[in-house]
Amino acid sequence: MPRELITVQVGQCGNQIGLRFWDLVLREHARHNKDSVFDESMSSFFRNVEIKRGNPINIPVGDGRNSLQNLKARAVIVDMEEGVINQMLKSELGELFDQKHFIKDVSGAGNNWAHGFNYYGPKYEETLMENFRKTVEDCDSLQGFFMMHSLGGGTGSGVGSYILGLLKEAYPEVYRFTTSIFPSNDDDVITSPYNSILSLNELRKQADCVLPVDNQALLNIIPVSYTHLRAHETPEHLVCRLLLEKKK
């Protein structure tokens, strides 16, 4: 039975929402997994890793009664500038991510779909595919890839589009889901409409399911719902919680 989901977080927006996504996933499992065991539900999003002398060993699900050791997210993290990734590593969830699956550059894609798709995509194609291969090998029964990205910037739109094409070619039988953030009408990035149109064409061809999210709608939701933020939540937590609730 298909089980594991590999998340692919691309660009600044994708990684900011992705970080909050993992926070909420952990809270959800903590609420229902009172015995702290590594069962099939946990294995959908995480690897259970035992570290001996620096060599990580994956602990299989087995009968679903193995205790939790060191959880690692089934995630590939991509950004063409380091800022958000460095913040993720310094956060309280930093140890959740395997740094071997971080793909980054320093200069960014300049809010340009073509620069992300035609330059950074081919430049990191081999690295991307090697990371996907290793992540897939850690799965027993891969269900799908789940990408989080925005369509307004250069990395989320351009590199994200390129990645979807790679995944379709390499794993045609595995579902490709995306949560795609569309820019608002008054977006201050002048290239965002072009980036969005070019991305939409690739999403139409490469993705099996697109969960479109309007950035302006999220901005409108937050002030109204801000009083409903739970303890220790940020507005980004609220955005991610709303997305997760829509999928149930």
mmCIF file of C-alpha atoms in Angstrom:
data_model
loop_
_atom_site.group_PDB
_atom_site.id
_atom_site.type_symbol
_atom_site.label_atom_id
_atom_site.label_comp_id
_atom_site.label_asym_id
_atom_site.label_seq_id
_atom_site.Cartn_x
_atom_site.Cartn_y
_atom_site.Cartn_z
ATOM 1 C CA MET A 1 0.000 0.000 0.000
ATOM 2 C CA PRO A 2 1.459 3.439 -0.952
ATOM 3 C CA ARG A 3 2.623 5.301 2.094
ATOM 4 C CA GLU A 4 5.519 7.779 1.947
ATOM 5 C CA LEU A 5 5.333 11.389 0.748
ATOM 6 C CA ILE A 6 8.492 13.287 -0.178
ATOM 7 C CA THR A 7 8.148 17.038 0.195
ATOM 8 C CA VAL A 8 10.020 19.362 -2.138
ATOM 9 C CA GLN A 9 10.349 22.908 -0.799
ATOM 10 C CA VAL A 10 11.460 25.391 -3.442
ATOM 11 C CA GLY A 11 12.330 29.066 -3.031
ATOM 12 C CA GLN A 12 11.853 31.511 -0.181
ATOM 13 C CA CYS A 13 8.074 31.173 0.089
ATOM 14 C CA GLY A 14 8.128 27.402 -0.311
ATOM 15 C CA ASN A 15 10.651 26.993 2.481
ATOM 16 C CA GLN A 16 8.982 29.476 4.838
ATOM 17 C CA ILE A 17 5.643 27.681 4.514
ATOM 18 C CA GLY A 18 7.438 24.341 4.528
ATOM 19 C CA LEU A 19 9.037 25.046 7.902
ATOM 20 C CA ARG A 20 5.655 25.780 9.430
ATOM 21 C CA PHE A 21 4.222 22.705 7.678
ATOM 22 C CA TRP A 22 6.703 20.453 9.489
ATOM 23 C CA ASP A 23 5.996 22.159 12.789
ATOM 24 C CA LEU A 24 2.288 21.414 12.425
ATOM 25 C CA VAL A 25 2.886 17.848 11.238
ATOM 26 C CA LEU A 26 4.942 17.178 14.375
ATOM 27 C CA ARG A 27 2.249 18.661 16.595
ATOM 28 C CA GLU A 28 -0.457 16.620 14.869
ATOM 29 C CA HIS A 29 1.451 13.379 15.353
ATOM 30 C CA ALA A 30 2.312 14.251 18.965
ATOM 31 C CA ARG A 31 -1.386 14.729 19.665
ATOM 32 C CA HIS A 32 -2.350 11.285 18.364
ATOM 33 C CA ASN A 33 0.820 9.243 18.873
ATOM 34 C CA LYS A 34 0.813 9.129 22.659
ATOM 35 C CA ASP A 35 3.104 6.101 22.837
ATOM 36 C CA SER A 36 5.850 7.758 20.736
ATOM 37 C CA VAL A 37 6.169 4.810 18.366
ATOM 38 C CA PHE A 38 7.258 4.814 14.746
ATOM 39 C CA ASP A 39 4.185 3.544 12.917
ATOM 40 C CA GLU A 40 2.985 3.767 9.308
ATOM 41 C CA SER A 41 1.453 7.181 9.913
ATOM 42 C CA MET A 42 4.781 8.583 11.105
ATOM 43 C CA SER A 43 6.688 6.934 8.279
ATOM 44 C CA SER A 44 4.600 8.808 5.701
ATOM 45 C CA PHE A 45 6.526 11.988 6.453
ATOM 46 C CA PHE A 46 9.558 10.923 8.506
ATOM 47 C CA ARG A 47 12.460 8.513 8.679
ATOM 48 C CA ASN A 48 13.325 7.049 12.072
ATOM 49 C CA VAL A 49 17.109 7.119 12.306
ATOM 50 C CA GLU A 50 19.499 5.514 14.754
ATOM 51 C CA ILE A 51 22.894 7.190 14.816
ATOM 52 C CA LYS A 52 25.826 4.949 15.691
ATOM 53 C CA ARG A 53 29.307 6.421 15.500
ATOM 54 C CA GLY A 54 28.132 9.019 13.034
ATOM 55 C CA ASN A 55 26.602 6.494 10.616
ATOM 56 C CA PRO A 56 22.800 6.949 10.437
ATOM 57 C CA ILE A 57 20.782 3.740 10.120
ATOM 58 C CA ASN A 58 17.122 3.787 9.086
ATOM 59 C CA ILE A 59 14.860 1.914 11.506
ATOM 60 C CA PRO A 60 12.040 0.143 9.610
ATOM 61 C CA VAL A 61 8.397 0.436 10.590
ATOM 62 C CA GLY A 62 8.158 -3.274 11.350
ATOM 63 C CA ASP A 63 5.106 -3.955 13.490
ATOM 64 C CA GLY A 64 4.686 -0.239 14.257
ATOM 65 C CA ARG A 65 5.937 -0.537 17.835
ATOM 66 C CA ASN A 66 9.531 0.665 17.480
ATOM 67 C CA SER A 67 10.245 3.701 19.629
ATOM 68 C CA LEU A 68 11.131 7.040 18.076
ATOM 69 C CA GLN A 69 14.858 7.746 17.899
ATOM 70 C CA ASN A 70 15.901 10.624 15.636
ATOM 71 C CA LEU A 71 13.245 11.799 13.205
ATOM 72 C CA LYS A 72 14.335 13.103 9.814
ATOM 73 C CA ALA A 73 11.897 14.746 7.414
ATOM 74 C CA ARG A 74 11.422 13.167 4.005
ATOM 75 C CA ALA A 75 12.266 16.457 2.338
ATOM 76 C CA VAL A 76 14.425 17.965 -0.363
ATOM 77 C CA ILE A 77 15.133 21.643 0.288
ATOM 78 C CA VAL A 78 15.920 23.915 -2.657
ATOM 79 C CA ASP A 79 16.696 27.636 -2.751
ATOM 80 C CA MET A 80 19.040 29.696 -4.877
ATOM 81 C CA GLU A 81 19.887 32.008 -2.004
ATOM 82 C CA GLU A 82 20.906 31.006 1.498
ATOM 83 C CA GLY A 83 18.905 33.307 3.779
ATOM 84 C CA VAL A 84 15.795 31.240 4.509
ATOM 85 C CA ILE A 85 17.708 27.945 4.561
ATOM 86 C CA ASN A 86 20.120 29.337 7.162
ATOM 87 C CA GLN A 87 17.144 30.460 9.250
ATOM 88 C CA MET A 88 15.680 26.965 9.027
ATOM 89 C CA LEU A 89 18.921 25.412 10.258
ATOM 90 C CA LYS A 90 19.058 27.806 13.211
ATOM 91 C CA SER A 91 15.413 27.215 14.154
ATOM 92 C CA GLU A 92 14.213 24.730 16.759
ATOM 93 C CA LEU A 93 13.378 22.347 13.891
ATOM 94 C CA GLY A 94 16.832 22.566 12.316
ATOM 95 C CA GLU A 95 17.841 19.043 13.322
ATOM 96 C CA LEU A 96 14.739 17.625 11.653
ATOM 97 C CA PHE A 97 16.256 18.192 8.210
ATOM 98 C CA ASP A 98 19.053 16.196 6.613
ATOM 99 C CA GLN A 99 21.550 18.744 5.327
ATOM 100 C CA LYS A 100 22.653 16.293 2.634
ATOM 101 C CA HIS A 101 19.330 17.073 0.940
ATOM 102 C CA PHE A 102 19.856 20.848 0.879
ATOM 103 C CA ILE A 103 20.491 22.339 -2.582
ATOM 104 C CA LYS A 104 21.370 26.009 -2.504
ATOM 105 C CA ASP A 105 23.210 28.848 -4.210
ATOM 106 C CA VAL A 106 24.001 32.374 -3.079
ATOM 107 C CA SER A 107 22.874 34.840 -5.749
ATOM 108 C CA GLY A 108 19.206 33.921 -6.260
ATOM 109 C CA ALA A 109 17.208 33.757 -9.473
ATOM 110 C CA GLY A 110 16.490 37.488 -9.593
ATOM 111 C CA ASN A 111 12.676 37.084 -9.736
ATOM 112 C CA ASN A 112 13.150 35.720 -13.238
ATOM 113 C CA TRP A 113 11.441 32.458 -14.283
ATOM 114 C CA ALA A 114 13.768 32.001 -17.253
ATOM 115 C CA HIS A 115 16.889 32.381 -15.102
ATOM 116 C CA GLY A 116 15.619 29.746 -12.689
ATOM 117 C CA PHE A 117 14.390 27.361 -15.394
ATOM 118 C CA ASN A 118 17.144 27.718 -17.997
ATOM 119 C CA TYR A 119 20.182 28.375 -15.796
ATOM 120 C CA TYR A 120 19.790 27.046 -12.257
ATOM 121 C CA GLY A 121 17.662 24.059 -13.258
ATOM 122 C CA PRO A 122 20.244 22.549 -15.660
ATOM 123 C CA LYS A 123 23.123 23.647 -13.400
ATOM 124 C CA TYR A 124 21.805 21.608 -10.460
ATOM 125 C CA GLU A 125 20.031 18.844 -12.399
ATOM 126 C CA GLU A 126 22.537 16.147 -11.477
ATOM 127 C CA THR A 127 22.545 17.197 -7.817
ATOM 128 C CA LEU A 128 18.756 17.307 -7.729
ATOM 129 C CA MET A 129 18.363 13.869 -9.256
ATOM 130 C CA GLU A 130 20.940 12.355 -6.911
ATOM 131 C CA ASN A 131 19.073 13.802 -3.931
ATOM 132 C CA PHE A 132 15.742 12.507 -5.199
ATOM 133 C CA ARG A 133 17.239 9.087 -5.864
ATOM 134 C CA LYS A 134 18.602 8.798 -2.336
ATOM 135 C CA THR A 135 15.364 10.049 -0.807
ATOM 136 C CA VAL A 136 13.280 7.603 -2.859
ATOM 137 C CA GLU A 137 15.582 4.725 -1.868
ATOM 138 C CA ASP A 138 14.715 5.411 1.771
ATOM 139 C CA CYS A 139 11.027 4.727 1.017
ATOM 140 C CA ASP A 140 9.313 1.332 1.109
ATOM 141 C CA SER A 141 6.231 2.311 -0.891
ATOM 142 C CA LEU A 142 6.435 5.849 -2.278
ATOM 143 C CA GLN A 143 3.061 7.507 -2.727
ATOM 144 C CA GLY A 144 4.000 10.894 -4.190
ATOM 145 C CA PHE A 145 6.005 14.094 -4.265
ATOM 146 C CA PHE A 146 4.526 17.176 -2.620
ATOM 147 C CA MET A 147 5.987 20.508 -3.762
ATOM 148 C CA MET A 148 5.546 23.817 -1.939
ATOM 149 C CA HIS A 149 6.474 26.928 -3.917
ATOM 150 C CA SER A 150 5.281 30.315 -5.104
ATOM 151 C CA LEU A 151 4.784 31.370 -8.717
ATOM 152 C CA GLY A 152 5.799 35.005 -8.332
ATOM 153 C CA GLY A 153 9.547 34.739 -7.720
ATOM 154 C CA GLY A 154 12.324 33.236 -9.809
ATOM 155 C CA THR A 155 13.328 30.143 -7.841
ATOM 156 C CA GLY A 156 9.882 28.885 -6.843
ATOM 157 C CA SER A 157 8.527 29.401 -10.351
ATOM 158 C CA GLY A 158 11.497 28.630 -12.605
ATOM 159 C CA VAL A 159 13.419 26.009 -10.635
ATOM 160 C CA GLY A 160 10.132 24.576 -9.338
ATOM 161 C CA SER A 161 8.891 24.098 -12.911
ATOM 162 C CA TYR A 162 12.160 22.453 -13.896
ATOM 163 C CA ILE A 163 12.007 20.059 -10.935
ATOM 164 C CA LEU A 164 8.480 18.942 -11.838
ATOM 165 C CA GLY A 165 9.715 18.036 -15.310
ATOM 166 C CA LEU A 166 12.588 16.019 -13.860
ATOM 167 C CA LEU A 167 10.268 14.148 -11.509
ATOM 168 C CA LYS A 168 7.799 13.330 -14.266
ATOM 169 C CA GLU A 169 10.559 11.949 -16.461
ATOM 170 C CA ALA A 170 12.314 9.967 -13.719
ATOM 171 C CA TYR A 171 9.250 8.781 -11.753
ATOM 172 C CA PRO A 172 6.289 8.873 -14.175
ATOM 173 C CA GLU A 173 4.156 6.518 -12.046
ATOM 174 C CA VAL A 174 4.548 8.566 -8.832
ATOM 175 C CA TYR A 175 2.006 11.317 -8.166
ATOM 176 C CA ARG A 176 3.195 14.927 -8.199
ATOM 177 C CA PHE A 177 1.189 17.313 -5.999
ATOM 178 C CA THR A 178 1.882 21.018 -5.605
ATOM 179 C CA THR A 179 0.736 23.782 -3.301
ATOM 180 C CA SER A 180 1.320 26.810 -5.494
ATOM 181 C CA ILE A 181 1.076 30.341 -4.101
ATOM 182 C CA PHE A 182 -0.182 32.812 -6.722
ATOM 183 C CA PRO A 183 0.931 36.471 -6.411
ATOM 184 C CA SER A 184 -1.567 39.155 -5.462
ATOM 185 C CA ASN A 185 -2.662 41.848 -7.918
ATOM 186 C CA ASP A 186 -0.554 44.536 -6.242
ATOM 187 C CA ASP A 187 2.609 42.403 -6.012
ATOM 188 C CA ASP A 188 5.652 44.683 -6.057
ATOM 189 C CA VAL A 189 7.667 42.235 -8.196
ATOM 190 C CA ILE A 190 7.126 43.508 -11.731
ATOM 191 C CA THR A 191 7.942 40.143 -13.303
ATOM 192 C CA SER A 192 5.507 38.101 -11.175
ATOM 193 C CA PRO A 193 2.681 37.972 -13.801
ATOM 194 C CA TYR A 194 5.106 36.598 -16.391
ATOM 195 C CA ASN A 195 6.599 34.132 -13.921
ATOM 196 C CA SER A 196 3.106 32.905 -13.043
ATOM 197 C CA ILE A 197 1.986 32.399 -16.643
ATOM 198 C CA LEU A 198 5.150 30.503 -17.562
ATOM 199 C CA SER A 199 4.818 28.355 -14.428
ATOM 200 C CA LEU A 200 1.163 27.599 -15.104
ATOM 201 C CA ASN A 201 2.068 26.121 -18.464
ATOM 202 C CA GLU A 202 4.541 23.753 -16.786
ATOM 203 C CA LEU A 203 2.126 22.893 -13.964
ATOM 204 C CA ARG A 204 -0.511 21.991 -16.553
ATOM 205 C CA LYS A 205 1.877 19.551 -18.217
ATOM 206 C CA GLN A 206 3.876 18.157 -15.302
ATOM 207 C CA ALA A 207 1.716 18.109 -12.129
ATOM 208 C CA ASP A 208 -1.019 15.593 -11.306
ATOM 209 C CA CYS A 209 -2.750 17.871 -8.818
ATOM 210 C CA VAL A 210 -2.315 21.591 -8.145
ATOM 211 C CA LEU A 211 -3.655 23.190 -4.965
ATOM 212 C CA PRO A 212 -3.765 26.878 -5.940
ATOM 213 C CA VAL A 213 -3.557 29.448 -3.176
ATOM 214 C CA ASP A 214 -4.073 33.160 -3.778
ATOM 215 C CA ASN A 215 -1.594 35.215 -1.795
ATOM 216 C CA GLN A 216 -4.026 38.112 -1.456
ATOM 217 C CA ALA A 217 -6.696 35.793 -0.049
ATOM 218 C CA LEU A 218 -4.209 34.606 2.574
ATOM 219 C CA LEU A 219 -3.356 38.201 3.452
ATOM 220 C CA ASN A 220 -7.071 38.916 3.855
ATOM 221 C CA ILE A 221 -7.595 35.830 6.026
ATOM 222 C CA ILE A 222 -4.796 36.591 8.464
ATOM 223 C CA PRO A 223 -6.129 39.881 9.936
ATOM 224 C CA VAL A 224 -9.607 38.359 10.376
ATOM 225 C CA SER A 225 -8.265 35.142 11.897
ATOM 226 C CA TYR A 226 -5.339 36.589 13.830
ATOM 227 C CA THR A 227 -7.246 36.353 17.100
ATOM 228 C CA HIS A 228 -7.613 32.598 16.495
ATOM 229 C CA LEU A 229 -3.870 31.961 16.490
ATOM 230 C CA ARG A 230 -3.021 29.196 18.906
ATOM 231 C CA ALA A 231 -0.265 29.443 21.493
ATOM 232 C CA HIS A 232 3.182 30.030 19.945
ATOM 233 C CA GLU A 233 1.731 30.308 16.405
ATOM 234 C CA THR A 234 2.815 32.888 13.844
ATOM 235 C CA PRO A 235 0.698 34.052 10.897
ATOM 236 C CA GLU A 236 2.631 31.546 8.776
ATOM 237 C CA HIS A 237 1.424 28.801 11.131
ATOM 238 C CA LEU A 238 -2.129 29.940 10.473
ATOM 239 C CA VAL A 239 -1.627 29.918 6.708
ATOM 240 C CA CYS A 240 -0.247 26.389 6.816
ATOM 241 C CA ARG A 241 -2.976 25.181 9.169
ATOM 242 C CA LEU A 242 -5.618 26.541 6.809
ATOM 243 C CA LEU A 243 -3.950 24.745 3.902
ATOM 244 C CA LEU A 244 -3.828 21.461 5.811
ATOM 245 C CA GLU A 245 -7.456 21.769 6.870
ATOM 246 C CA LYS A 246 -8.490 22.321 3.258
ATOM 247 C CA LYS A 247 -6.884 19.010 2.325
ATOM 248 C CA LYS A 248 -8.782 16.955 4.910
#
